[in-house]
Short mmCIF file of C-alpha atoms and ligand atoms in Angstrom, two decimals:
data_model
loop_
_atom_site.label_atom_id
_atom_site.label_comp_id
_atom_site.label_asym_id
_atom_site.label_seq_id
_atom_site.Cartn_x
_atom_site.Cartn_y
_atom_site.Cartn_z
CA MET A 2 0.04 -0.04 -0.02
CA LYS A 3 1.18 3.44 -0.85
CA ALA A 4 1.50 6.04 2.01
CA VAL A 5 0.19 8.89 -0.14
CA THR A 6 -1.32 8.93 -3.58
CA ILE A 7 -2.16 12.28 -5.22
CA SER A 8 -4.22 12.34 -8.35
CA ASN A 9 -4.95 15.44 -10.51
CA LEU A 10 -4.41 17.83 -7.55
CA THR A 11 -4.99 21.45 -8.22
CA LYS A 12 -4.92 24.31 -5.63
CA ILE A 13 -6.17 27.77 -6.47
CA TYR A 14 -5.99 30.57 -3.95
CA ASN A 15 -8.56 33.29 -4.47
CA THR A 16 -7.57 36.55 -2.88
CA LYS A 17 -9.19 39.91 -3.32
CA ALA A 18 -6.24 41.07 -5.48
CA LYS A 19 -5.90 38.01 -7.72
CA THR A 20 -6.26 34.36 -8.27
CA VAL A 21 -3.12 32.22 -7.74
CA THR A 22 -2.88 28.77 -9.11
CA ALA A 23 -0.38 27.34 -6.60
CA LEU A 24 -0.50 23.65 -7.76
CA LYS A 25 -1.47 22.43 -11.27
CA ASN A 26 -2.59 18.89 -11.94
CA ILE A 27 -0.15 17.14 -9.60
CA ASN A 28 0.08 13.28 -9.87
CA VAL A 29 2.50 11.58 -7.53
CA GLU A 30 2.88 8.64 -5.17
CA PHE A 31 4.86 8.35 -1.98
CA GLU A 32 5.82 4.99 -0.42
CA PHE A 33 6.49 3.83 3.08
CA GLY A 34 10.18 3.36 3.90
CA LYS A 35 11.36 6.12 1.52
CA PHE A 36 12.80 9.61 2.07
CA TYR A 37 11.47 12.09 -0.46
CA LEU A 38 12.98 15.55 -1.02
CA ILE A 39 10.87 18.30 -2.66
CA THR A 40 12.81 21.12 -4.06
CA GLY A 41 11.87 24.22 -6.20
CA HIS A 42 12.10 27.95 -6.25
CA SER A 43 10.38 30.16 -3.68
CA GLY A 44 6.64 30.45 -4.48
CA SER A 45 6.64 27.23 -6.48
CA GLY A 46 4.04 25.50 -4.25
CA LYS A 47 6.08 23.29 -2.04
CA SER A 48 4.55 24.30 1.29
CA THR A 49 1.10 24.25 -0.25
CA LEU A 50 1.58 20.68 -1.31
CA LEU A 51 2.85 19.60 2.14
CA ARG A 52 -0.07 21.38 3.86
CA ILE A 53 -2.58 19.58 1.66
CA ILE A 54 -0.96 16.18 2.27
CA GLY A 55 -0.97 17.08 6.03
CA LEU A 56 -4.64 17.90 5.95
CA ILE A 57 -4.01 21.44 7.13
CA ASP A 58 -5.36 22.85 3.85
CA ASN A 59 -7.84 21.68 1.20
CA ALA A 60 -7.30 20.94 -2.46
CA THR A 61 -9.37 22.87 -4.98
CA SER A 62 -9.79 19.67 -7.02
CA GLY A 63 -8.24 16.27 -7.32
CA ASP A 64 -7.91 13.31 -4.97
CA ILE A 65 -5.64 12.52 -2.07
CA PHE A 66 -5.34 9.02 -0.63
CA LEU A 67 -3.69 8.50 2.70
CA ASN A 68 -2.99 4.85 3.58
CA GLY A 69 -5.22 3.91 0.70
CA THR A 70 -8.23 5.97 1.84
CA ASN A 71 -9.57 8.84 -0.22
CA ILE A 72 -9.79 11.72 2.25
CA LYS A 73 -12.94 12.95 0.52
CA GLU A 74 -14.74 9.95 2.15
CA LEU A 75 -13.77 11.03 5.73
CA LYS A 76 -15.74 13.15 8.13
CA SER A 77 -14.04 15.98 9.97
CA LYS A 78 -13.57 13.94 13.15
CA GLN A 79 -11.80 11.20 11.16
CA LEU A 80 -9.66 13.74 9.40
CA ALA A 81 -8.67 15.27 12.79
CA ASP A 82 -7.82 11.72 14.03
CA ILE A 83 -5.58 11.03 11.04
CA ARG A 84 -3.89 14.39 11.41
CA ASN A 85 -3.17 13.62 15.02
CA LYS A 86 -2.19 9.90 14.74
CA GLU A 87 -0.95 9.18 11.19
CA ILE A 88 0.86 12.39 10.31
CA GLY A 89 3.81 14.17 12.02
CA PHE A 90 4.57 17.78 10.85
CA ILE A 91 7.84 19.52 11.39
CA PHE A 92 8.05 23.28 10.45
CA GLN A 93 10.93 25.62 9.86
CA GLU A 94 9.80 27.78 12.83
CA PHE A 95 9.46 24.81 15.24
CA PHE A 96 6.13 26.17 16.67
CA LEU A 97 6.66 24.83 20.21
CA ASP A 98 4.29 26.10 22.98
CA LYS A 99 6.44 28.60 24.84
CA PHE A 100 4.54 28.10 28.09
CA LEU A 101 5.35 24.37 28.16
CA THR A 102 8.58 22.52 28.88
CA ALA A 103 10.26 20.35 26.23
CA ARG A 104 8.71 17.26 27.76
CA GLU A 105 5.24 18.76 28.00
CA ASN A 106 5.41 19.87 24.35
CA VAL A 107 6.10 16.27 23.41
CA THR A 108 3.41 14.86 25.69
CA ILE A 109 0.54 17.00 24.45
CA PRO A 110 -0.23 15.15 21.24
CA MET A 111 -0.40 11.88 23.18
CA LEU A 112 -2.83 13.29 25.68
CA ILE A 113 -4.97 14.60 22.81
CA ASN A 114 -4.81 11.21 21.17
CA LYS A 115 -5.98 9.52 24.40
CA SER A 116 -4.31 6.24 23.57
CA PHE A 117 -1.70 6.85 26.24
CA SER A 118 -2.23 7.35 29.91
CA ALA A 119 -0.60 10.49 31.44
CA GLN A 120 2.14 8.20 32.96
CA GLU A 121 2.74 6.38 29.71
CA ALA A 122 2.89 9.67 27.83
CA LYS A 123 5.48 10.99 30.20
CA ILE A 124 7.71 7.89 29.84
CA ARG A 125 7.34 7.97 26.09
CA SER A 126 8.18 11.68 26.00
CA ASN A 127 11.36 10.95 27.96
CA GLU A 128 12.33 8.20 25.52
CA LEU A 129 11.63 10.40 22.47
CA LEU A 130 13.66 13.33 23.95
CA ALA A 131 16.56 10.85 24.80
CA ALA A 132 16.59 9.65 21.18
CA MET A 133 17.02 13.29 20.15
CA GLY A 134 19.95 13.77 22.66
CA LEU A 135 17.80 15.94 24.88
CA SER A 136 17.41 14.06 28.14
CA ALA A 137 19.12 16.86 30.05
CA ARG A 138 16.85 19.47 28.57
CA ALA A 139 13.35 17.91 29.21
CA ASN A 140 12.46 20.43 31.90
CA HIS A 141 13.63 23.45 29.83
CA PHE A 142 11.23 25.94 28.27
CA PRO A 143 11.70 26.69 24.55
CA LYS A 144 13.34 30.10 25.27
CA GLU A 145 15.96 28.21 27.32
CA LEU A 146 16.88 26.03 24.31
CA SER A 147 19.07 26.71 21.14
CA GLY A 148 17.34 26.63 17.69
CA GLY A 149 18.70 23.17 17.01
CA GLU A 150 17.43 21.89 20.38
CA GLN A 151 14.09 23.44 19.79
CA GLN A 152 13.78 21.70 16.45
CA ARG A 153 14.80 18.36 18.05
CA VAL A 154 12.02 18.85 20.51
CA ALA A 155 9.66 19.53 17.64
CA ILE A 156 10.76 16.27 15.92
CA ALA A 157 10.29 14.38 19.15
CA ARG A 158 6.75 15.89 19.31
CA SER A 159 6.05 14.99 15.65
CA LEU A 160 6.84 11.33 16.63
CA ALA A 161 4.64 11.38 19.72
CA ASN A 162 1.81 9.24 18.30
CA ASN A 163 4.13 7.18 16.17
CA PRO A 164 2.81 8.45 12.83
CA ASN A 165 3.75 6.68 9.60
CA ILE A 166 3.96 9.80 7.53
CA ILE A 167 6.40 12.62 8.42
CA LEU A 168 6.13 15.96 6.65
CA ALA A 169 8.95 18.38 7.13
CA ASP A 170 8.89 21.92 5.66
CA GLU A 171 12.40 23.33 5.55
CA PRO A 172 13.09 21.79 8.98
CA THR A 173 16.77 22.99 8.93
CA GLY A 174 16.13 26.43 7.43
CA ASN A 175 17.01 28.17 10.67
CA LEU A 176 19.78 25.87 11.83
CA ASP A 177 23.55 25.51 11.50
CA ILE A 178 25.13 22.65 9.47
CA GLU A 179 25.73 20.41 12.54
CA ASN A 180 22.17 20.43 13.51
CA GLU A 181 21.12 20.13 9.91
CA ILE A 182 23.08 16.87 9.47
CA PHE A 183 21.76 15.51 12.83
CA ILE A 184 18.20 16.17 11.69
CA PHE A 185 18.61 14.70 8.15
CA GLU A 186 20.22 11.59 9.71
CA LYS A 187 17.27 11.19 12.08
CA LEU A 188 14.77 11.55 9.23
CA LYS A 189 16.73 8.98 7.22
CA GLU A 190 16.69 6.58 10.16
CA MET A 191 12.90 7.00 10.37
CA SER A 192 12.53 6.16 6.64
CA ASN A 193 14.76 3.10 7.16
CA ASN A 194 12.33 2.06 9.94
CA GLY A 195 9.46 2.07 7.46
CA LYS A 196 8.09 5.68 7.71
CA CYS A 197 7.33 7.82 4.73
CA ILE A 198 9.34 10.99 4.95
CA ILE A 199 8.52 13.94 2.77
CA MET A 200 10.77 16.90 3.20
CA VAL A 201 10.99 20.33 1.54
CA SER A 202 14.52 21.72 1.68
CA HIS A 203 16.83 24.07 -0.18
CA SER A 204 19.86 22.43 1.38
CA LYS A 205 22.38 20.77 -1.01
CA ASP A 206 23.24 18.24 1.78
CA ALA A 207 19.67 16.97 1.66
CA LEU A 208 20.32 15.38 -1.70
CA LYS A 209 22.55 12.83 -0.11
CA TYR A 210 19.84 11.53 2.09
CA ALA A 211 16.86 11.44 -0.28
CA ASP A 212 15.76 8.29 -2.07
CA LYS A 213 13.91 10.43 -4.57
CA VAL A 214 14.00 14.12 -5.47
CA LEU A 215 10.84 15.84 -6.80
CA GLU A 216 11.10 19.26 -8.29
CA ILE A 217 8.19 21.69 -8.43
CA GLU A 218 8.27 24.62 -10.84
CA ASN A 219 5.43 27.13 -10.93
CA GLY A 220 3.01 24.65 -9.32
CA GLU A 221 3.89 21.79 -11.63
CA LEU A 222 5.83 18.67 -10.82
CA LYS A 223 8.76 18.40 -13.22
CA CYS A 224 9.77 14.73 -12.74
N1 ATP B 21 -3.01 31.68 1.74
C1 ATP B 21 -2.63 32.11 0.56
N2 ATP B 21 -3.34 32.93 -0.19
C2 ATP B 21 -2.96 33.35 -1.45
N3 ATP B 21 -1.90 32.87 -2.06
C3 ATP B 21 -1.13 32.02 -1.44
C4 ATP B 21 -1.40 31.62 -0.06
N4 ATP B 21 -0.43 30.69 0.34
C5 ATP B 21 0.45 30.66 -0.72
N5 ATP B 21 0.07 31.43 -1.74
C6 ATP B 21 0.75 31.56 -3.08
O1 ATP B 21 0.81 30.26 -3.57
C7 ATP B 21 2.10 30.08 -4.23
C8 ATP B 21 2.83 28.89 -3.59
O2 ATP B 21 3.19 29.23 -2.28
P1 ATP B 21 3.97 28.23 -1.31
O3 ATP B 21 4.05 28.81 0.06
O4 ATP B 21 3.42 26.83 -1.44
O5 ATP B 21 5.49 28.33 -2.03
P2 ATP B 21 6.83 27.57 -1.58
O6 ATP B 21 7.31 26.77 -2.69
O7 ATP B 21 6.63 26.84 -0.26
O8 ATP B 21 7.79 28.82 -1.33
P3 ATP B 21 9.02 29.09 -0.27
O9 ATP B 21 10.21 28.30 -0.82
O10 ATP B 21 9.18 30.52 -0.38
O11 ATP B 21 8.52 28.66 1.03
C9 ATP B 21 2.86 31.41 -4.09
O12 ATP B 21 2.69 32.15 -5.26
C10 ATP B 21 2.11 32.06 -2.94
O13 ATP B 21 2.14 33.52 -3.01
MG1 MG B 22 7.42 27.17 1.63
#
């Protein structure tokens, strides 16, 4: 089964000023156990595609299948469930809750999901932070962490409910090369463990890690 299948996807933004066709007739498949890199110029539609796959935004037309299910057939509660359990999202800006510690940030998705008790969620958060080399930082608030550490917390949070699809939108855009390599290696490890990783990045180093590179130009997939 494919992780994600996209068929004839088009996205049009209607603003007061003008109409923008951000994605034009995209057809693509993403498999489990593979690391995909999406590249393309600024404004080409990369984030739009990731947001639509991550159920944060809607397509204007076309079909999206996640784990073989057409998302058009799902009700909003089911979509919210998939967003929480099946998909992990990592953003360039980290988006940690500044009022919560690193551990609490990682714990929250598990408590929302309700498949973990508070105690289990705490233990799992500690394990996920340890895997990111952050055991000593679990009780720190985001402002007490470096950018690289904050992004590692965000990655631990994205893994909280053990999703099979990880979407990363320029996850190392604000980081130095050392943190960048650490994060690419972690994402590669996840794909080796069977997850489907789809990452947008402008980094040349990312090419070494990707199983497949997809280029978007003006809303169209080139290869
Ligand atoms: N909410 C919106 N309303 C109107 N137009 C939008 C909206 N979001 C994005 N766009 C437009 O859609 C196009 C694609 O934007 P998108 O953010 O997907 O590009 P991108 O490839 O991620 O660029 P970057 O590399 O700069 O992040 C751009 O022309 C952008 O201006
Ligand atoms: Mg973008």
